[in-house]
Tab-separated table of C-alpha atoms and ligand atoms in Angstrom:
chain	number	residue	atom	x	y	z
A	1445	MET	CA	-0.089	-0.218	-0.020
A	1446	LYS	CA	1.301	3.456	-0.676
A	1447	LYS	CA	2.135	5.357	2.270
A	1448	ILE	CA	-0.615	7.736	3.065
A	1449	ASN	CA	-0.905	10.542	5.854
A	1450	TYR	CA	-4.441	9.971	6.216
A	1451	GLN	CA	-4.752	12.298	9.423
A	1452	GLN	CA	-4.066	15.327	7.272
A	1453	LEU	CA	-7.295	14.604	4.883
A	1454	SER	CA	-10.559	15.815	5.222
A	1455	ILE	CA	-13.464	13.508	5.335
A	1456	MET	CA	-14.296	13.977	1.660
A	1457	GLN	CA	-10.527	13.228	0.781
A	1458	LEU	CA	-10.637	10.053	2.641
A	1459	HIS	CA	-14.072	9.398	1.060
A	1460	GLU	CA	-12.640	9.927	-2.626
A	1461	LEU	CA	-9.460	7.357	-1.701
A	1462	LEU	CA	-12.375	4.826	-0.682
A	1463	VAL	CA	-14.418	5.234	-3.639
A	1464	ASN	CA	-11.359	4.807	-6.212
A	1465	LYS	CA	-10.000	2.017	-4.237
A	1466	THR	CA	-6.690	3.687	-3.315
A	1467	LEU	CA	-7.458	2.653	0.166
A	1468	SER	CA	-9.740	0.189	1.522
A	1469	ALA	CA	-11.973	0.562	4.657
A	1470	GLU	CA	-9.791	-2.011	6.041
A	1471	GLU	CA	-6.349	-0.547	5.514
A	1472	LEU	CA	-7.935	3.002	6.744
A	1473	LEU	CA	-9.037	1.319	10.187
A	1474	ASN	CA	-5.647	-0.351	10.358
A	1475	LEU	CA	-3.718	3.027	10.070
A	1476	VAL	CA	-6.022	4.507	12.579
A	1477	LEU	CA	-5.594	1.714	14.928
A	1478	SER	CA	-1.990	1.816	14.996
A	1479	ARG	CA	-2.327	5.612	15.429
A	1480	LEU	CA	-4.443	5.047	18.354
A	1481	LYS	CA	-1.594	3.002	19.940
A	1482	LYS	CA	1.060	5.758	19.015
A	1483	PHE	CA	-0.991	8.112	21.129
A	1484	ALA	CA	-2.082	5.759	23.895
A	1485	ASP	CA	-0.169	8.110	26.485
A	1486	LEU	CA	-2.871	10.648	26.006
A	1487	ASN	CA	-4.962	8.233	28.073
A	1488	ALA	CA	-8.142	9.355	25.882
A	1489	VAL	CA	-9.890	6.380	25.833
A	1490	ALA	CA	-12.710	4.743	28.049
A	1491	THR	CA	-13.111	1.488	25.919
A	1492	VAL	CA	-11.327	0.555	22.739
A	1493	LEU	CA	-13.592	-0.855	20.229
A	1494	GLU	CA	-10.859	-2.724	18.083
A	1495	LYS	CA	-12.719	-5.924	17.669
A	1496	GLU	CA	-16.068	-4.535	16.935
A	1497	ALA	CA	-14.717	-2.324	14.435
A	1498	THR	CA	-12.500	-4.703	12.860
A	1499	GLU	CA	-15.608	-6.838	12.486
A	1500	TRP	CA	-17.884	-4.212	11.340
A	1501	VAL	CA	-15.526	-3.097	8.650
A	1502	GLN	CA	-15.244	-6.851	7.587
A	1503	SER	CA	-19.049	-6.876	7.244
A	1504	LEU	CA	-18.670	-3.719	4.994
A	1505	LYS	CA	-16.597	-5.545	2.494
A	1506	ALA	CA	-19.355	-7.524	1.063
A	1507	MET	CA	-21.102	-4.281	0.243
A	1508	GLU	CA	-20.526	-1.920	-2.726
A	1509	ILE	CA	-19.119	1.495	-1.317
A	1510	GLU	CA	-21.741	4.045	-1.483
A	1511	LYS	CA	-20.362	6.894	-3.444
A	1512	ASP	CA	-22.703	9.627	-2.137
A	1513	ASN	CA	-22.255	8.582	1.478
A	1514	PRO	CA	-19.197	10.495	2.763
A	1515	LEU	CA	-19.192	8.693	6.187
A	1516	TYR	CA	-18.913	5.166	4.772
A	1517	GLY	CA	-15.884	3.256	6.334
A	1518	ILE	CA	-14.729	6.499	8.057
A	1519	PRO	CA	-13.471	5.745	11.620
A	1520	PHE	CA	-14.483	7.960	14.483
A	1521	VAL	CA	-14.571	8.128	18.047
A	1522	MET	CA	-17.750	8.951	20.682
A	1523	LYS	CA	-17.765	10.400	24.256
A	1524	ASP	CA	-18.415	7.690	26.782
A	1525	ASN	CA	-21.749	9.279	27.955
A	1526	ILE	CA	-23.294	8.234	24.500
A	1527	ILE	CA	-25.018	4.947	24.853
A	1528	THR	CA	-23.769	2.182	22.521
A	1529	ILE	CA	-25.837	-1.015	22.513
A	1530	GLY	CA	-24.052	-3.941	24.026
A	1531	GLN	CA	-20.899	-2.010	24.722
A	1532	LYS	CA	-19.831	-0.692	28.129
A	1533	THR	CA	-20.985	3.024	28.497
A	1534	THR	CA	-19.582	4.494	31.759
A	1535	ALA	CA	-19.498	8.212	31.538
A	1536	SER	CA	-16.202	7.708	33.170
A	1537	SER	CA	-17.914	7.171	36.468
A	1538	ASN	CA	-17.289	4.348	38.646
A	1539	ILE	CA	-20.887	4.147	39.615
A	1540	LEU	CA	-21.720	2.918	35.739
A	1541	ALA	CA	-18.388	1.137	35.508
A	1542	ASN	CA	-20.400	-2.147	34.761
A	1543	PHE	CA	-23.047	-0.624	32.642
A	1544	VAL	CA	-23.682	-2.237	29.290
A	1545	PRO	CA	-26.657	-1.007	27.714
A	1546	HIS	CA	-29.413	-3.135	25.775
A	1547	TYR	CA	-30.399	-0.128	23.693
A	1548	ASP	CA	-28.781	2.230	21.501
A	1549	SER	CA	-28.724	5.834	21.154
A	1550	THR	CA	-30.298	7.353	18.270
A	1551	ILE	CA	-26.853	9.102	17.058
A	1552	ASN	CA	-25.006	5.724	17.245
A	1553	SER	CA	-27.736	4.088	15.060
A	1554	LEU	CA	-27.606	6.892	12.575
A	1555	LEU	CA	-23.773	6.615	12.288
A	1556	LYS	CA	-24.295	2.769	11.948
A	1557	ASN	CA	-26.648	3.417	9.187
A	1558	VAL	CA	-24.125	5.223	7.127
A	1559	LYS	CA	-21.591	2.659	7.895
A	1560	ALA	CA	-19.117	5.042	9.776
A	1561	VAL	CA	-16.633	3.087	12.275
A	1562	ASN	CA	-16.636	3.620	15.561
A	1563	ILE	CA	-13.106	2.853	17.236
A	1564	ALA	CA	-13.588	3.853	20.798
A	1565	LYS	CA	-15.596	5.385	23.562
A	1566	THR	CA	-13.561	8.427	24.900
A	1567	ALA	CA	-13.049	9.683	28.394
A	1568	LEU	CA	-14.634	12.489	29.693
A	1569	ASP	CA	-14.755	14.526	33.130
A	1570	GLU	CA	-17.107	12.310	35.034
A	1571	LEU	CA	-20.890	12.569	33.655
A	1572	GLY	CA	-19.879	15.689	31.855
A	1573	MET	CA	-19.053	17.651	34.821
A	1574	GLY	CA	-15.803	19.640	34.525
A	1575	GLY	CA	-13.812	21.509	32.299
A	1576	ASP	CA	-10.371	20.424	32.740
A	1577	GLY	CA	-9.848	16.726	31.661
A	1578	LEU	CA	-8.818	15.676	35.076
A	1579	TYR	CA	-11.963	14.012	36.204
A	1580	ALA	CA	-12.387	10.699	34.651
A	1581	ASN	CA	-12.443	7.382	36.372
A	1582	THR	CA	-9.469	6.416	34.096
A	1583	GLY	CA	-7.389	9.393	35.132
A	1584	TYR	CA	-6.172	12.587	33.360
A	1585	VAL	CA	-6.448	13.104	29.648
A	1586	TYR	CA	-3.355	14.843	28.286
A	1587	ASN	CA	-3.155	17.646	25.842
A	1588	PRO	CA	-1.175	16.358	22.762
A	1589	TRP	CA	0.517	19.816	22.374
A	1590	ASN	CA	2.136	19.610	25.378
A	1591	LYS	CA	1.241	17.067	28.365
A	1592	ALA	CA	2.267	19.556	31.200
A	1593	HIS	CA	-1.191	21.602	30.059
A	1594	ILE	CA	-4.739	20.418	30.679
A	1595	ILE	CA	-6.626	19.188	27.639
A	1596	GLY	CA	-9.872	20.749	28.942
A	1597	GLY	CA	-13.097	19.272	28.901
A	1598	SER	CA	-15.688	17.585	29.646
A	1599	SER	CA	-15.221	15.957	26.273
A	1600	SER	CA	-11.743	15.441	26.901
A	1601	GLY	CA	-10.947	12.109	24.922
A	1602	SER	CA	-12.881	13.026	22.024
A	1603	THR	CA	-10.804	16.320	21.672
A	1604	ALA	CA	-7.390	14.512	22.039
A	1605	LEU	CA	-7.796	12.156	19.329
A	1606	VAL	CA	-9.068	14.719	16.799
A	1607	ALA	CA	-6.310	16.884	17.674
A	1608	ALA	CA	-3.660	14.050	17.467
A	1609	GLY	CA	-4.977	13.303	14.090
A	1610	VAL	CA	-6.241	9.776	14.974
A	1611	VAL	CA	-9.717	10.349	13.617
A	1612	PRO	CA	-10.977	12.749	11.286
A	1613	PHE	CA	-14.275	13.470	13.720
A	1614	ALA	CA	-15.561	12.755	16.941
A	1615	LEU	CA	-18.557	13.150	18.959
A	1616	GLY	CA	-18.704	14.927	22.214
A	1617	THR	CA	-21.641	16.835	24.477
A	1618	ASP	CA	-21.737	20.417	25.550
A	1619	THR	CA	-23.650	21.892	28.566
A	1620	GLY	CA	-21.755	24.792	29.371
A	1621	ASP	CA	-18.600	24.775	27.044
A	1622	SER	CA	-17.478	21.345	26.859
A	1623	ILE	CA	-16.842	21.020	22.989
A	1624	ARG	CA	-16.023	24.392	22.360
A	1625	LYS	CA	-13.505	25.227	25.279
A	1626	PRO	CA	-11.087	22.197	24.561
A	1627	ALA	CA	-11.508	22.557	20.758
A	1628	GLY	CA	-9.839	26.183	21.556
A	1629	PHE	CA	-7.062	24.765	23.898
A	1630	ASN	CA	-6.253	21.990	21.248
A	1631	GLY	CA	-6.476	23.698	17.541
A	1632	ILE	CA	-9.289	22.004	16.445
A	1633	VAL	CA	-12.901	22.898	15.259
A	1634	GLY	CA	-15.586	22.114	17.873
A	1635	PHE	CA	-19.362	22.653	17.086
A	1636	LYS	CA	-22.383	22.966	19.261
A	1637	PRO	CA	-25.495	22.896	17.287
A	1638	THR	CA	-28.789	24.415	18.077
A	1639	TYR	CA	-30.388	22.783	21.182
A	1640	GLY	CA	-32.398	20.002	20.227
A	1641	LEU	CA	-31.261	19.700	16.894
A	1642	ILE	CA	-29.319	16.440	17.281
A	1643	SER	CA	-31.197	13.639	19.302
A	1644	ARG	CA	-30.430	13.150	22.745
A	1645	ASN	CA	-32.007	9.998	22.963
A	1646	GLY	CA	-29.600	7.581	24.675
A	1647	VAL	CA	-27.146	10.314	25.766
A	1648	ILE	CA	-26.618	10.166	29.510
A	1649	PRO	CA	-27.661	13.653	30.861
A	1650	TYR	CA	-25.892	16.339	32.854
A	1651	ALA	CA	-28.410	18.968	32.698
A	1652	PRO	CA	-31.065	18.347	30.214
A	1653	SER	CA	-32.408	21.845	29.523
A	1654	LEU	CA	-28.622	22.668	28.384
A	1655	ASP	CA	-27.022	19.340	26.958
A	1656	THR	CA	-26.330	19.322	23.280
A	1657	VAL	CA	-24.566	16.893	21.199
A	1658	GLY	CA	-21.932	18.049	18.975
A	1659	ILE	CA	-19.103	17.577	16.657
A	1660	PHE	CA	-15.140	17.725	16.690
A	1661	ALA	CA	-13.174	17.974	13.602
A	1662	ASN	CA	-9.889	19.182	12.076
A	1663	TYR	CA	-11.832	21.037	9.111
A	1664	VAL	CA	-15.147	22.791	9.173
A	1665	GLN	CA	-16.363	20.850	5.990
A	1666	ASP	CA	-16.235	17.446	8.153
A	1667	ILE	CA	-18.764	19.203	10.786
A	1668	ALA	CA	-21.087	19.728	7.962
A	1669	ASN	CA	-20.648	15.983	6.624
A	1670	VAL	CA	-21.276	14.597	10.212
A	1671	LEU	CA	-24.219	16.927	10.729
A	1672	ASP	CA	-25.922	15.883	7.677
A	1673	VAL	CA	-26.136	12.634	9.223
A	1674	LEU	CA	-27.049	13.393	12.530
A	1675	VAL	CA	-29.930	15.951	12.193
A	1676	LYS	CA	-32.780	13.739	11.775
A	1677	GLU	CA	-35.990	14.131	13.729
A	1678	ASP	CA	-36.439	11.871	16.399
A	1679	LYS	CA	-39.561	10.988	18.263
A	1680	ASN	CA	-37.785	9.466	21.090
A	1681	ASP	CA	-36.425	12.548	22.157
A	1682	PHE	CA	-39.059	14.880	23.250
A	1683	THR	CA	-36.550	18.071	23.078
A	1684	ASN	CA	-35.550	17.259	19.653
A	1685	THR	CA	-36.525	20.040	17.271
A	1686	LYS	CA	-37.170	19.947	13.728
A	1687	SER	CA	-34.316	21.497	11.546
A	1688	LEU	CA	-35.206	24.438	9.046
A	1689	GLU	CA	-31.968	23.881	7.140
A	1690	SER	CA	-30.725	20.788	5.367
A	1691	ASP	CA	-27.695	19.685	3.224
A	1692	TYR	CA	-25.188	21.610	5.496
A	1693	PHE	CA	-22.138	20.293	3.544
A	1694	LYS	CA	-23.768	21.199	0.158
A	1695	ASN	CA	-24.926	24.934	1.321
A	1696	LEU	CA	-21.354	25.401	2.945
A	1697	LYS	CA	-19.996	28.658	1.745
A	1698	GLU	CA	-16.831	30.481	1.829
A	1699	ASP	CA	-18.716	33.943	1.874
A	1700	VAL	CA	-19.508	36.343	4.718
A	1701	SER	CA	-20.605	39.419	2.477
A	1702	ASN	CA	-23.329	41.438	3.890
A	1703	LEU	CA	-23.483	39.696	7.029
A	1704	LYS	CA	-23.701	41.810	10.184
A	1705	ILE	CA	-21.012	40.736	12.981
A	1706	ALA	CA	-21.040	41.626	16.487
A	1707	VAL	CA	-17.710	41.236	18.115
A	1708	LEU	CA	-17.560	41.494	21.964
A	1709	ASN	CA	-15.319	44.517	22.796
A	1710	TYR	CA	-12.241	43.205	24.321
A	1711	GLN	CA	-10.592	46.908	24.440
A	1712	SER	CA	-10.185	47.005	28.130
A	1713	TYR	CA	-8.258	43.390	28.272
A	1714	GLN	CA	-4.541	43.440	28.319
A	1715	TRP	CA	-3.907	40.766	25.994
A	1716	LYS	CA	-0.570	39.202	24.686
A	1717	ASP	CA	0.324	40.835	21.442
A	1718	GLU	CA	0.325	37.560	19.693
A	1719	VAL	CA	-3.184	37.163	20.358
A	1720	LYS	CA	-4.297	40.713	20.046
A	1721	SER	CA	-3.051	40.812	16.566
A	1722	ALA	CA	-4.474	37.359	15.581
A	1723	PHE	CA	-7.813	38.519	16.799
A	1724	ASP	CA	-7.468	41.826	14.930
A	1725	GLN	CA	-6.345	40.206	11.870
A	1726	ALA	CA	-9.295	37.683	11.914
A	1727	MET	CA	-11.685	40.754	12.151
A	1728	LYS	CA	-10.057	42.247	9.200
A	1729	TYR	CA	-10.614	38.927	7.050
A	1730	LEU	CA	-14.408	39.433	7.913
A	1731	VAL	CA	-14.219	42.987	6.801
A	1732	ASN	CA	-12.252	41.992	3.645
A	1733	GLY	CA	-14.764	39.591	2.982
A	1734	LYS	CA	-17.283	42.528	3.179
A	1735	ALA	CA	-19.071	41.763	6.467
A	1736	LYS	CA	-20.064	44.459	8.637
A	1737	VAL	CA	-17.983	44.166	11.898
A	1738	GLU	CA	-19.038	46.035	15.095
A	1739	TYR	CA	-17.486	46.000	18.320
A	1740	ILE	CA	-20.116	45.752	21.080
A	1741	ASP	CA	-20.510	45.521	24.935
A	1742	PHE	CA	-22.639	43.327	26.557
A	1743	ASN	CA	-24.234	44.133	29.878
A	1744	GLN	CA	-21.753	43.659	32.311
A	1745	GLU	CA	-23.976	42.635	35.185
A	1746	LEU	CA	-25.418	39.871	33.386
A	1747	LEU	CA	-22.083	38.525	32.185
A	1748	SER	CA	-21.077	38.182	35.804
A	1749	ALA	CA	-24.098	36.479	36.425
A	1750	LEU	CA	-23.271	33.785	33.779
A	1751	LEU	CA	-21.533	31.588	35.783
A	1752	PRO	CA	-23.645	31.295	39.163
A	1753	VAL	CA	-26.747	30.897	36.915
A	1754	TYR	CA	-25.156	28.099	34.849
A	1755	MET	CA	-23.848	26.534	38.219
A	1756	ILE	CA	-27.185	26.657	40.139
A	1757	ILE	CA	-29.438	25.253	37.035
A	1758	SER	CA	-26.954	22.675	35.859
A	1759	PHE	CA	-26.142	21.257	39.275
A	1760	ALA	CA	-29.808	21.352	40.197
A	1761	GLU	CA	-30.838	19.286	37.040
A	1762	ALA	CA	-27.907	17.084	37.492
A	1763	THR	CA	-28.846	16.286	41.181
A	1764	SER	CA	-32.263	15.549	40.056
A	1765	CYS	CA	-31.209	13.571	36.893
A	1766	HIS	CA	-28.798	11.326	38.708
A	1767	ALA	CA	-30.669	10.433	41.620
A	1768	GLY	CA	-31.585	7.142	40.170
A	1769	TYR	CA	-27.782	6.169	40.679
A	1770	ASP	CA	-28.545	4.482	43.648
A	1771	GLY	CA	-26.915	1.239	43.300
A	1772	VAL	CA	-29.872	-0.666	43.729
A	1773	ASN	CA	-31.888	0.026	40.581
A	1774	PHE	CA	-28.947	1.184	38.943
A	1775	GLY	CA	-25.243	1.118	38.926
A	1776	VAL	CA	-22.554	-0.187	40.636
A	1777	GLN	CA	-23.791	-1.604	44.144
A	1778	LYS	CA	-21.982	-1.573	47.593
A	1779	LYS	CA	-23.952	-3.503	49.908
A	1780	GLY	CA	-25.312	-2.256	53.044
A	1781	SER	CA	-27.884	-3.726	55.646
A	1782	ASN	CA	-30.691	-1.750	54.218
A	1783	TYR	CA	-31.656	0.373	51.209
A	1784	GLN	CA	-30.463	3.679	53.126
A	1785	GLU	CA	-27.348	2.384	53.790
A	1786	THR	CA	-26.853	0.682	50.177
A	1787	MET	CA	-27.348	4.063	48.445
A	1788	ILE	CA	-25.146	5.842	50.678
A	1789	LYS	CA	-22.194	3.420	50.347
A	1790	SER	CA	-22.939	3.049	46.686
A	1791	ARG	CA	-23.100	6.994	45.612
A	1792	THR	CA	-20.112	7.590	48.038
A	1793	ALA	CA	-18.007	5.041	46.461
A	1794	GLY	CA	-19.495	5.475	42.902
A	1795	PHE	CA	-19.091	9.126	42.242
A	1796	GLY	CA	-16.017	11.323	42.145
A	1797	GLN	CA	-15.281	14.613	44.415
A	1798	VAL	CA	-16.480	17.022	41.703
A	1799	VAL	CA	-19.557	15.093	41.254
A	1800	LYS	CA	-20.392	15.057	44.722
A	1801	ARG	CA	-19.759	18.578	45.390
A	1802	ARG	CA	-21.990	19.492	42.685
A	1803	TYR	CA	-24.720	17.343	44.134
A	1804	VAL	CA	-24.551	18.995	47.357
A	1805	ILE	CA	-24.902	22.462	45.840
A	1806	GLY	CA	-27.661	21.034	43.539
A	1807	ALA	CA	-29.494	19.740	46.461
A	1808	TYR	CA	-29.219	22.703	48.658
A	1809	ALA	CA	-30.691	24.960	45.532
A	1810	LEU	CA	-33.506	22.595	44.899
A	1811	SER	CA	-34.303	22.283	48.731
A	1812	GLU	CA	-37.501	23.681	49.729
A	1813	LEU	CA	-36.099	26.444	51.840
A	1814	HIS	CA	-33.704	27.684	49.210
A	1815	GLN	CA	-35.449	26.927	46.047
A	1816	LYS	CA	-36.934	30.314	45.427
A	1817	GLU	CA	-33.884	32.091	46.303
A	1818	LEU	CA	-31.498	29.925	44.151
A	1819	PHE	CA	-33.020	27.843	41.510
A	1820	LEU	CA	-36.043	29.788	40.833
A	1821	LYS	CA	-33.993	32.849	40.855
A	1822	ALA	CA	-31.435	31.644	38.538
A	1823	LYS	CA	-34.077	30.397	36.146
A	1824	ARG	CA	-35.430	34.068	36.157
A	1825	VAL	CA	-31.917	35.414	35.555
A	1826	ARG	CA	-31.367	32.899	32.769
A	1827	ARG	CA	-34.389	34.159	31.078
A	1828	ILE	CA	-33.227	37.845	31.227
A	1829	ILE	CA	-29.861	36.894	29.628
A	1830	VAL	CA	-31.419	34.856	26.921
A	1831	GLU	CA	-33.772	38.060	26.003
A	1832	GLN	CA	-30.760	39.968	25.831
A	1833	ILE	CA	-28.694	37.603	23.647
A	1834	ASN	CA	-31.650	36.748	21.468
A	1835	GLN	CA	-31.959	40.385	20.905
A	1836	LEU	CA	-28.446	40.786	19.903
A	1837	LEU	CA	-28.739	37.917	17.602
A	1838	ALA	CA	-31.913	39.585	16.143
A	1839	ASN	CA	-29.857	42.509	15.024
A	1840	TYR	CA	-26.604	40.988	14.243
A	1841	ASP	CA	-26.060	37.507	11.975
A	1842	ALA	CA	-23.144	36.574	14.355
A	1843	PHE	CA	-21.599	37.196	17.794
A	1844	ILE	CA	-17.868	36.658	18.131
A	1845	VAL	CA	-16.212	35.833	21.241
A	1846	MET	CA	-12.916	34.221	22.494
A	1847	PRO	CA	-13.390	30.676	24.008
A	1848	SER	CA	-10.770	31.563	26.280
A	1849	VAL	CA	-8.463	34.689	26.850
A	1850	SER	CA	-5.230	32.564	27.113
A	1851	PRO	CA	-4.446	29.110	26.222
A	1852	ALA	CA	-4.626	25.791	28.183
A	1853	PRO	CA	-3.163	26.431	31.808
A	1854	THR	CA	-0.755	23.763	33.187
A	1855	ILE	CA	-2.390	20.935	35.340
A	1856	LYS	CA	-0.460	21.976	38.082
A	1857	ASP	CA	-2.143	25.534	37.935
A	1858	VAL	CA	-5.532	23.981	37.851
A	1859	LEU	CA	-4.849	21.709	40.556
A	1860	GLU	CA	-3.185	24.271	42.923
A	1861	LYS	CA	-5.985	26.800	41.566
A	1862	ASN	CA	-3.423	29.328	40.391
A	1863	ASN	CA	-5.924	31.654	38.335
A	1864	THR	CA	-4.033	34.424	36.662
A	1865	LEU	CA	-7.247	35.873	35.463
A	1866	LYS	CA	-8.256	38.999	37.526
A	1867	ALA	CA	-11.688	38.933	39.173
A	1868	GLU	CA	-12.927	41.667	36.805
A	1869	HIS	CA	-12.144	39.513	33.769
A	1870	GLN	CA	-13.302	36.026	35.091
A	1871	TYR	CA	-16.584	36.124	33.301
A	1872	MET	CA	-14.469	36.047	29.986
A	1873	GLU	CA	-13.680	32.597	30.763
A	1874	ASP	CA	-17.520	31.801	30.855
A	1875	LEU	CA	-18.881	33.492	27.728
A	1876	LEU	CA	-19.349	29.969	25.905
A	1877	VAL	CA	-22.074	29.303	28.405
A	1878	LEU	CA	-24.232	32.078	26.771
A	1879	ALA	CA	-24.998	29.824	23.884
A	1880	ASN	CA	-26.256	27.004	26.101
A	1881	LEU	CA	-28.635	29.367	28.012
A	1882	ASN	CA	-30.364	30.326	24.818
A	1883	GLY	CA	-29.662	27.276	22.674
A	1884	SER	CA	-27.713	29.009	19.977
A	1885	PRO	CA	-25.096	27.235	17.727
A	1886	SER	CA	-21.846	27.946	18.637
A	1887	ILE	CA	-18.544	27.171	16.823
A	1888	THR	CA	-14.906	27.238	17.978
A	1889	ILE	CA	-11.915	27.181	15.551
A	1890	PRO	CA	-8.430	27.546	15.709
A	1891	LEU	CA	-7.103	31.150	15.741
A	1892	THR	CA	-3.397	31.222	16.337
A	1893	ILE	CA	-0.656	29.643	18.658
A	1894	VAL	CA	0.373	31.348	21.670
A	1895	ASP	CA	3.415	30.010	23.998
A	1896	GLU	CA	3.575	26.742	21.739
A	1897	LEU	CA	-0.230	26.295	22.442
A	1898	PRO	CA	-3.249	26.920	20.385
A	1899	ILE	CA	-6.142	29.467	21.180
A	1900	GLY	CA	-9.229	29.577	19.464
A	1901	LEU	CA	-12.108	32.081	18.090
A	1902	ASN	CA	-15.714	31.450	18.734
A	1903	ILE	CA	-18.763	32.132	16.441
A	1904	ASN	CA	-22.230	32.253	17.720
A	1905	THR	CA	-25.528	32.619	15.835
A	1906	ALA	CA	-29.341	32.607	16.482
A	1907	PRO	CA	-30.800	29.132	16.963
A	1908	PHE	CA	-31.725	27.482	13.855
A	1909	LYS	CA	-28.899	29.452	12.046
A	1910	ASP	CA	-26.467	26.691	12.053
A	1911	GLN	CA	-25.423	27.056	8.525
A	1912	THR	CA	-24.522	30.565	9.052
A	1913	ALA	CA	-22.205	29.910	11.865
A	1914	LEU	CA	-20.529	27.160	9.734
A	1915	ASN	CA	-20.335	29.450	6.716
A	1916	ILE	CA	-18.320	31.987	8.800
A	1917	ALA	CA	-16.348	29.680	10.567
A	1918	ASN	CA	-15.519	28.044	7.205
A	1919	TYR	CA	-14.707	31.466	5.622
A	1920	LEU	CA	-12.500	32.276	8.618
A	1921	SER	CA	-10.783	29.041	8.650
A	1922	LYS	CA	-9.637	29.213	5.125
A	1923	GLN	CA	-8.222	32.700	5.645
A	1924	ILE	CA	-6.539	31.918	9.047
A	1925	ASN	CA	-5.378	28.859	7.539
A	1926	PHE	CA	-4.207	27.486	11.057
A	1927	LYS	CA	-1.558	24.304	10.815
A	1928	ASN	CA	-2.225	21.713	13.383
A	1929	LYS	CA	1.391	20.540	13.684
A	1930	LEU	CA	0.367	17.225	15.146
A	1931	LEU	CA	-1.370	16.366	11.759
A	1932	GLY	CA	1.987	16.687	9.963
A	1933	GLU	CA	3.702	13.838	11.939
A	1934	ASP	CA	4.236	10.873	9.716
A	1935	ASP	CA	3.103	7.501	10.760
A	1936	GLU	CA	6.020	4.775	10.005
B	590	LIG	N1	-17.065	23.096	32.074
B	590	LIG	C1	-18.482	23.194	32.317
B	590	LIG	C2	-18.596	22.609	33.575
B	590	LIG	O1	-17.692	22.542	34.457
B	590	LIG	C3	-18.876	22.733	31.321
B	590	LIG	C4	-19.175	21.118	31.354
B	590	LIG	C5	-20.074	20.718	30.136
B	590	LIG	O2	-20.318	21.476	28.956
B	590	LIG	N2	-20.440	19.490	29.998
B	590	LIG	O3	-19.514	22.211	33.880
């Protein structure tokens, strides 16, 4: 076989190789599995599906390759909070360490229908709770750019394997920023579509009013290819909404002309010169493309409320959703002398520190005594924030922010809680939550490299304007022309 650095190719390019038989699905799978081994030290995997993937590809052999099905034979990975029938699904939590589901998530079925090849379930911050990649029950997931720095989370393993070029795309979930933040920290594209657009049937919830399934890839076109498969009405998910758009790949443009784009005004923030000039240059690209760019200020008081509102709502929803993991009806059991004791023992042993802390706050916010001042108030403030952001997105086609103002911090700094951001700038690290509160599509693309680490840019549009978000991301990515150096490494 001719030597192919498959990791640099887009899904469409791989598809072409499969169609013209330069490469077989089996050969592609073997390349992917050997690259997965090469990057084993990232600790990105919860369960490897080598045997299943190999059998699946064998079964594809008998079929004619489908020319208009770009995902045919394409390997991918999936966050381990997405249920896969007959395959262990743990959400990186000890409470689910033995959970082998007897039904399938809708999205896994959809990917099987197009004969994509799932090669692994990936590690996450337990049950989706966290943003660092340090809270999976299988240990830390490492940033492939520099292992001393966090990968980000909670979709940590999916991020790592796309950034390292092991797979061309991966699935994640995003409740507060779990796709878009780690994408920024790792120089890849991370897309959270409109809330409800992709079915959550069979996705283990963290906070159902915010949870969204999304996609990682190295190229915006690949995101559109995968979206074309995943956006499908699903009666098994009550929050699933009908898309007003279709054919995301076919309709992908490299054109921002006449778009009105709002950019968060970062004037008062002291950035590193490299970040500032990369950001300014990106805005120039938009202007050159004949977009109308305006710098705006968002209500500061509301921005400061983002984190508390997100925390109260998501922790409360998680506390309620995960109450069933009691070791009796569900999950790993630690026996006690009665139900109460069994439940306490099982939950104490089954959940990690971060999760338990969140349940304590969640239970407090939901308690009869505090519900009004915490949970109900948070919901009211959410409404006010949503009104503001929706108003903004009624006046503009898109809203641009930074997914983080600096690259991934070191693991050490995170563990020691060394935060260099001044209190008045803290909200800048929480801006991505905006899109979860109102359900907007939101996409992070790589912007530049600072201190040898990537940093991203984030684009938000009004709900159901997913195509616009993809188009702007596509245009800007082509202009920025970011090179993920990890894809350049040859496989020998
Ligand atoms: N980082 C956020 C948190 O800690 C968001 C997590 C998510 O989107 N799943 O909860």
